[in-house]
Amino acid sequence: MVTGVTLEPKWLDQDIDIQSWILREPECEIPISHYWIFRFEDVRGDFADFIGEWLKYVQKFAEPLNCYSSTIYHSLTGELAHLSLTQALEAYHGIQFSSHHKHEFKAKIEELCSLHADSLKGLVDDIPDFSERVLCTRNYYTHHNPKWLLTGKVAKKAELVRLNEKLRLLFQMCVLTDLKIPADRFSRLRRRLATEIIDYI
């Protein structure tokens, strides 16, 4: 249990609960190694440094992580989840690339997708079109201006769920890359995608 860390000149109050099968039975994750994105064995050699870097990361990227977390720990509507995910990605890009002064949201999504193009193959093959759809959808649910609907690129219902899944994966890939988790693990994230989505009228 780590209760905090000193990051000059501040004390970061953090609790990290480290669980293993010795302490309790696994509650939700399948105990099969190739299902996990990473495990203790991957960071065992420099575990203290890994935790220290994570605590610094959580402070540096607090805004995007909080926006993302709201979609994981709360049952949001598709529209609100989309706004949280796009805000998380824009905040992440702003911090990672010092791009807060730039207002080209579509270009930011394109850049992040391009960095993970190999891992997104089969899900996002046309990055410019995908980024345009994200932009139109975000702008519509932010402003509700009918002009965005006229583009034919505003995602709704099942299409919105799928779009959000892709944005969630993109954010996860960005964070995992920063934590130096190998990109060949990212294919395991796809196991979390819905196999079927049913729209109810």
mmCIF file of C-alpha atoms in Angstrom:
data_model
loop_
_atom_site.group_PDB
_atom_site.id
_atom_site.type_symbol
_atom_site.label_atom_id
_atom_site.label_comp_id
_atom_site.label_asym_id
_atom_site.label_seq_id
_atom_site.Cartn_x
_atom_site.Cartn_y
_atom_site.Cartn_z
ATOM 1 C CA MET A 1 0.000 0.000 0.000
ATOM 2 C CA VAL A 2 1.473 3.352 -1.053
ATOM 3 C CA THR A 3 -0.063 6.352 0.695
ATOM 4 C CA GLY A 4 1.703 9.181 -1.083
ATOM 5 C CA VAL A 5 4.827 10.533 -2.677
ATOM 6 C CA THR A 6 6.814 13.744 -2.459
ATOM 7 C CA LEU A 7 6.978 15.574 -5.772
ATOM 8 C CA GLU A 8 9.000 18.703 -5.082
ATOM 9 C CA PRO A 9 7.682 20.717 -3.360
ATOM 10 C CA LYS A 10 4.309 18.967 -2.972
ATOM 11 C CA TRP A 11 3.091 15.836 -1.211
ATOM 12 C CA LEU A 12 0.747 13.805 -3.407
ATOM 13 C CA ASP A 13 -1.811 12.006 -1.289
ATOM 14 C CA GLN A 14 -2.493 8.763 -3.157
ATOM 15 C CA ASP A 15 -3.634 5.319 -2.124
ATOM 16 C CA ILE A 16 -2.796 2.373 -4.338
ATOM 17 C CA ASP A 17 -4.345 -0.957 -3.476
ATOM 18 C CA ILE A 18 -2.225 -3.808 -4.795
ATOM 19 C CA GLN A 19 -4.240 -7.007 -5.072
ATOM 20 C CA SER A 20 -3.166 -10.529 -5.820
ATOM 21 C CA TRP A 21 -4.698 -13.964 -5.495
ATOM 22 C CA ILE A 22 -2.838 -14.362 -2.207
ATOM 23 C CA LEU A 23 -4.931 -11.566 -0.676
ATOM 24 C CA ARG A 24 -8.271 -12.394 -2.273
ATOM 25 C CA GLU A 25 -9.838 -14.163 -5.190
ATOM 26 C CA PRO A 26 -9.987 -12.181 -8.440
ATOM 27 C CA GLU A 27 -13.355 -10.462 -8.699
ATOM 28 C CA CYS A 28 -13.753 -9.557 -12.337
ATOM 29 C CA GLU A 29 -10.658 -10.167 -14.470
ATOM 30 C CA ILE A 30 -10.123 -13.523 -16.109
ATOM 31 C CA PRO A 31 -6.940 -15.045 -14.589
ATOM 32 C CA ILE A 32 -5.430 -15.885 -17.977
ATOM 33 C CA SER A 33 -2.187 -14.058 -18.715
ATOM 34 C CA HIS A 34 -2.815 -13.291 -22.397
ATOM 35 C CA TYR A 35 -6.075 -11.474 -21.526
ATOM 36 C CA TRP A 36 -4.336 -8.882 -19.348
ATOM 37 C CA ILE A 37 -2.902 -5.739 -20.929
ATOM 38 C CA PHE A 38 0.014 -5.873 -18.518
ATOM 39 C CA ARG A 39 0.833 -7.633 -15.284
ATOM 40 C CA PHE A 40 3.176 -7.281 -12.330
ATOM 41 C CA GLU A 41 5.748 -9.393 -14.159
ATOM 42 C CA ASP A 42 5.979 -6.660 -16.809
ATOM 43 C CA VAL A 43 7.026 -4.009 -14.287
ATOM 44 C CA ARG A 44 8.566 -6.128 -11.528
ATOM 45 C CA GLY A 45 12.130 -4.979 -12.259
ATOM 46 C CA ASP A 46 11.439 -1.312 -11.595
ATOM 47 C CA PHE A 47 8.106 -1.466 -9.801
ATOM 48 C CA ALA A 48 8.860 1.397 -7.410
ATOM 49 C CA ASP A 49 9.836 3.632 -10.346
ATOM 50 C CA PHE A 50 6.735 2.528 -12.265
ATOM 51 C CA ILE A 51 4.469 3.520 -9.362
ATOM 52 C CA GLY A 52 6.353 6.786 -8.886
ATOM 53 C CA GLU A 53 5.971 7.625 -12.573
ATOM 54 C CA TRP A 54 2.278 6.741 -12.439
ATOM 55 C CA LEU A 55 1.704 9.120 -9.515
ATOM 56 C CA LYS A 56 3.436 11.926 -11.423
ATOM 57 C CA TYR A 57 1.416 11.020 -14.515
ATOM 58 C CA VAL A 58 -1.868 11.160 -12.616
ATOM 59 C CA GLN A 59 -1.059 14.671 -11.458
ATOM 60 C CA LYS A 60 0.142 15.890 -14.851
ATOM 61 C CA PHE A 61 -2.767 14.376 -16.787
ATOM 62 C CA ALA A 62 -5.450 14.841 -14.121
ATOM 63 C CA GLU A 63 -7.925 16.597 -16.423
ATOM 64 C CA PRO A 64 -7.952 14.035 -19.249
ATOM 65 C CA LEU A 65 -7.887 11.104 -16.821
ATOM 66 C CA ASN A 66 -10.844 12.511 -14.877
ATOM 67 C CA CYS A 67 -12.833 13.060 -18.074
ATOM 68 C CA TYR A 68 -12.073 9.497 -19.181
ATOM 69 C CA SER A 69 -12.813 8.021 -15.744
ATOM 70 C CA SER A 70 -16.296 9.495 -15.740
ATOM 71 C CA THR A 71 -17.127 7.215 -18.682
ATOM 72 C CA ILE A 72 -15.807 4.145 -16.863
ATOM 73 C CA TYR A 73 -17.176 4.585 -13.373
ATOM 74 C CA HIS A 74 -20.509 6.190 -14.227
ATOM 75 C CA SER A 75 -23.363 5.118 -16.469
ATOM 76 C CA LEU A 76 -23.495 8.065 -18.848
ATOM 77 C CA THR A 77 -25.707 8.430 -21.883
ATOM 78 C CA GLY A 78 -23.909 7.941 -25.180
ATOM 79 C CA GLU A 79 -24.004 11.674 -25.818
ATOM 80 C CA LEU A 80 -22.438 12.599 -22.473
ATOM 81 C CA ALA A 81 -19.859 9.813 -22.767
ATOM 82 C CA HIS A 82 -18.901 11.176 -26.174
ATOM 83 C CA LEU A 83 -18.412 14.690 -24.818
ATOM 84 C CA SER A 84 -16.301 13.341 -21.928
ATOM 85 C CA LEU A 85 -14.139 11.219 -24.220
ATOM 86 C CA THR A 86 -13.533 13.988 -26.724
ATOM 87 C CA GLN A 87 -12.712 16.378 -23.894
ATOM 88 C CA ALA A 88 -10.304 13.787 -22.469
ATOM 89 C CA LEU A 89 -8.546 13.391 -25.823
ATOM 90 C CA GLU A 90 -8.329 17.135 -26.450
ATOM 91 C CA ALA A 91 -6.977 17.768 -22.934
ATOM 92 C CA TYR A 92 -4.504 14.898 -23.351
ATOM 93 C CA HIS A 93 -3.273 16.291 -26.670
ATOM 94 C CA GLY A 94 -2.959 19.762 -25.160
ATOM 95 C CA ILE A 95 -0.782 18.509 -22.300
ATOM 96 C CA GLN A 96 1.251 16.002 -24.308
ATOM 97 C CA PHE A 97 1.953 18.281 -27.271
ATOM 98 C CA SER A 98 1.541 21.741 -25.682
ATOM 99 C CA SER A 99 -1.303 22.403 -28.123
ATOM 100 C CA HIS A 100 -3.792 24.215 -25.887
ATOM 101 C CA HIS A 101 -3.392 27.319 -28.041
ATOM 102 C CA LYS A 102 -4.388 25.382 -31.182
ATOM 103 C CA HIS A 103 -8.072 25.036 -31.942
ATOM 104 C CA GLU A 104 -7.989 22.414 -34.704
ATOM 105 C CA PHE A 105 -9.778 19.625 -32.845
ATOM 106 C CA LYS A 106 -10.051 17.408 -35.934
ATOM 107 C CA ALA A 107 -6.301 17.675 -36.535
ATOM 108 C CA LYS A 108 -5.621 16.634 -32.934
ATOM 109 C CA ILE A 109 -7.760 13.508 -33.290
ATOM 110 C CA GLU A 110 -6.062 12.714 -36.598
ATOM 111 C CA GLU A 111 -2.634 13.018 -35.004
ATOM 112 C CA LEU A 112 -3.511 10.756 -32.085
ATOM 113 C CA CYS A 113 -5.062 8.175 -34.425
ATOM 114 C CA SER A 114 -2.020 8.298 -36.710
ATOM 115 C CA LEU A 115 0.270 7.543 -33.765
ATOM 116 C CA HIS A 116 -1.727 4.336 -33.167
ATOM 117 C CA ALA A 117 -2.780 3.557 -36.738
ATOM 118 C CA ASP A 118 -1.404 0.005 -36.645
ATOM 119 C CA SER A 119 -3.240 -0.823 -33.417
ATOM 120 C CA LEU A 120 -6.485 0.692 -34.752
ATOM 121 C CA LYS A 121 -6.471 -1.245 -38.045
ATOM 122 C CA GLY A 122 -9.860 -2.719 -38.782
ATOM 123 C CA LEU A 123 -11.531 -0.243 -36.439
ATOM 124 C CA VAL A 124 -10.278 3.063 -37.821
ATOM 125 C CA ASP A 125 -8.942 2.662 -41.342
ATOM 126 C CA ASP A 126 -9.874 6.078 -42.767
ATOM 127 C CA ILE A 127 -8.414 8.420 -40.165
ATOM 128 C CA PRO A 128 -9.504 11.721 -41.794
ATOM 129 C CA ASP A 129 -13.111 10.496 -42.160
ATOM 130 C CA PHE A 130 -13.141 9.119 -38.609
ATOM 131 C CA SER A 131 -11.808 12.411 -37.251
ATOM 132 C CA GLU A 132 -14.435 14.343 -39.207
ATOM 133 C CA ARG A 133 -17.183 12.155 -37.739
ATOM 134 C CA VAL A 134 -15.830 12.707 -34.232
ATOM 135 C CA LEU A 135 -15.744 16.465 -34.843
ATOM 136 C CA CYS A 136 -19.289 16.641 -36.242
ATOM 137 C CA THR A 137 -20.681 14.447 -33.476
ATOM 138 C CA ARG A 138 -18.944 16.407 -30.735
ATOM 139 C CA ASN A 139 -20.022 19.754 -32.166
ATOM 140 C CA TYR A 140 -23.625 18.626 -32.535
ATOM 141 C CA TYR A 141 -23.953 17.327 -28.970
ATOM 142 C CA THR A 142 -22.185 20.434 -27.659
ATOM 143 C CA HIS A 143 -24.220 23.049 -29.536
ATOM 144 C CA HIS A 144 -27.190 21.117 -31.008
ATOM 145 C CA ASN A 145 -26.910 23.159 -34.182
ATOM 146 C CA PRO A 146 -28.848 21.396 -36.987
ATOM 147 C CA LYS A 147 -26.089 22.299 -39.460
ATOM 148 C CA TRP A 148 -24.018 19.423 -38.045
ATOM 149 C CA LEU A 149 -26.844 16.972 -38.716
ATOM 150 C CA LEU A 150 -26.814 18.051 -42.369
ATOM 151 C CA THR A 151 -23.279 16.678 -42.706
ATOM 152 C CA GLY A 152 -24.657 13.151 -42.263
ATOM 153 C CA LYS A 153 -21.705 12.440 -39.969
ATOM 154 C CA VAL A 154 -23.314 12.802 -36.537
ATOM 155 C CA ALA A 155 -23.312 9.443 -34.762
ATOM 156 C CA LYS A 156 -26.457 8.335 -32.938
ATOM 157 C CA LYS A 157 -27.644 5.228 -31.105
ATOM 158 C CA ALA A 158 -25.555 2.106 -31.909
ATOM 159 C CA GLU A 159 -23.234 4.088 -34.160
ATOM 160 C CA LEU A 160 -22.533 6.450 -31.262
ATOM 161 C CA VAL A 161 -21.788 3.510 -28.960
ATOM 162 C CA ARG A 162 -19.274 2.175 -31.507
ATOM 163 C CA LEU A 163 -17.700 5.591 -31.977
ATOM 164 C CA ASN A 164 -17.295 5.955 -28.220
ATOM 165 C CA GLU A 165 -15.715 2.504 -27.996
ATOM 166 C CA LYS A 166 -13.087 3.555 -30.524
ATOM 167 C CA LEU A 167 -12.390 6.826 -28.731
ATOM 168 C CA ARG A 168 -12.060 4.951 -25.436
ATOM 169 C CA LEU A 169 -9.539 2.576 -27.011
ATOM 170 C CA LEU A 170 -7.612 5.488 -28.495
ATOM 171 C CA PHE A 171 -7.330 7.148 -25.089
ATOM 172 C CA GLN A 172 -6.252 3.880 -23.462
ATOM 173 C CA MET A 173 -3.574 3.382 -26.115
ATOM 174 C CA CYS A 174 -2.247 6.890 -25.530
ATOM 175 C CA VAL A 175 -1.942 6.350 -21.777
ATOM 176 C CA LEU A 176 -0.516 2.830 -22.038
ATOM 177 C CA THR A 177 2.080 4.044 -24.545
ATOM 178 C CA ASP A 178 3.138 6.758 -22.100
ATOM 179 C CA LEU A 179 3.533 4.034 -19.460
ATOM 180 C CA LYS A 180 5.789 2.117 -21.899
ATOM 181 C CA ILE A 181 3.414 -0.824 -22.280
ATOM 182 C CA PRO A 182 4.243 -2.527 -25.622
ATOM 183 C CA ALA A 183 1.839 -1.773 -28.480
ATOM 184 C CA ASP A 184 1.528 -5.479 -29.289
ATOM 185 C CA ARG A 185 -0.631 -5.755 -26.154
ATOM 186 C CA PHE A 186 -3.229 -3.310 -27.483
ATOM 187 C CA SER A 187 -5.021 -5.978 -29.499
ATOM 188 C CA ARG A 188 -6.177 -7.359 -26.144
ATOM 189 C CA LEU A 189 -8.211 -4.186 -25.599
ATOM 190 C CA ARG A 190 -10.535 -5.301 -28.389
ATOM 191 C CA ARG A 191 -11.886 -8.098 -26.206
ATOM 192 C CA ARG A 192 -13.757 -5.383 -24.304
ATOM 193 C CA LEU A 193 -15.697 -4.231 -27.360
ATOM 194 C CA ALA A 194 -19.384 -5.091 -27.499
ATOM 195 C CA THR A 195 -20.082 -8.029 -29.787
ATOM 196 C CA GLU A 196 -23.632 -6.879 -30.516
ATOM 197 C CA ILE A 197 -25.561 -3.671 -29.927
ATOM 198 C CA ILE A 198 -29.352 -3.520 -30.019
ATOM 199 C CA ASP A 199 -31.165 -0.225 -30.520
ATOM 200 C CA TYR A 200 -34.520 0.160 -28.772
ATOM 201 C CA ILE A 201 -36.961 2.693 -30.173
#
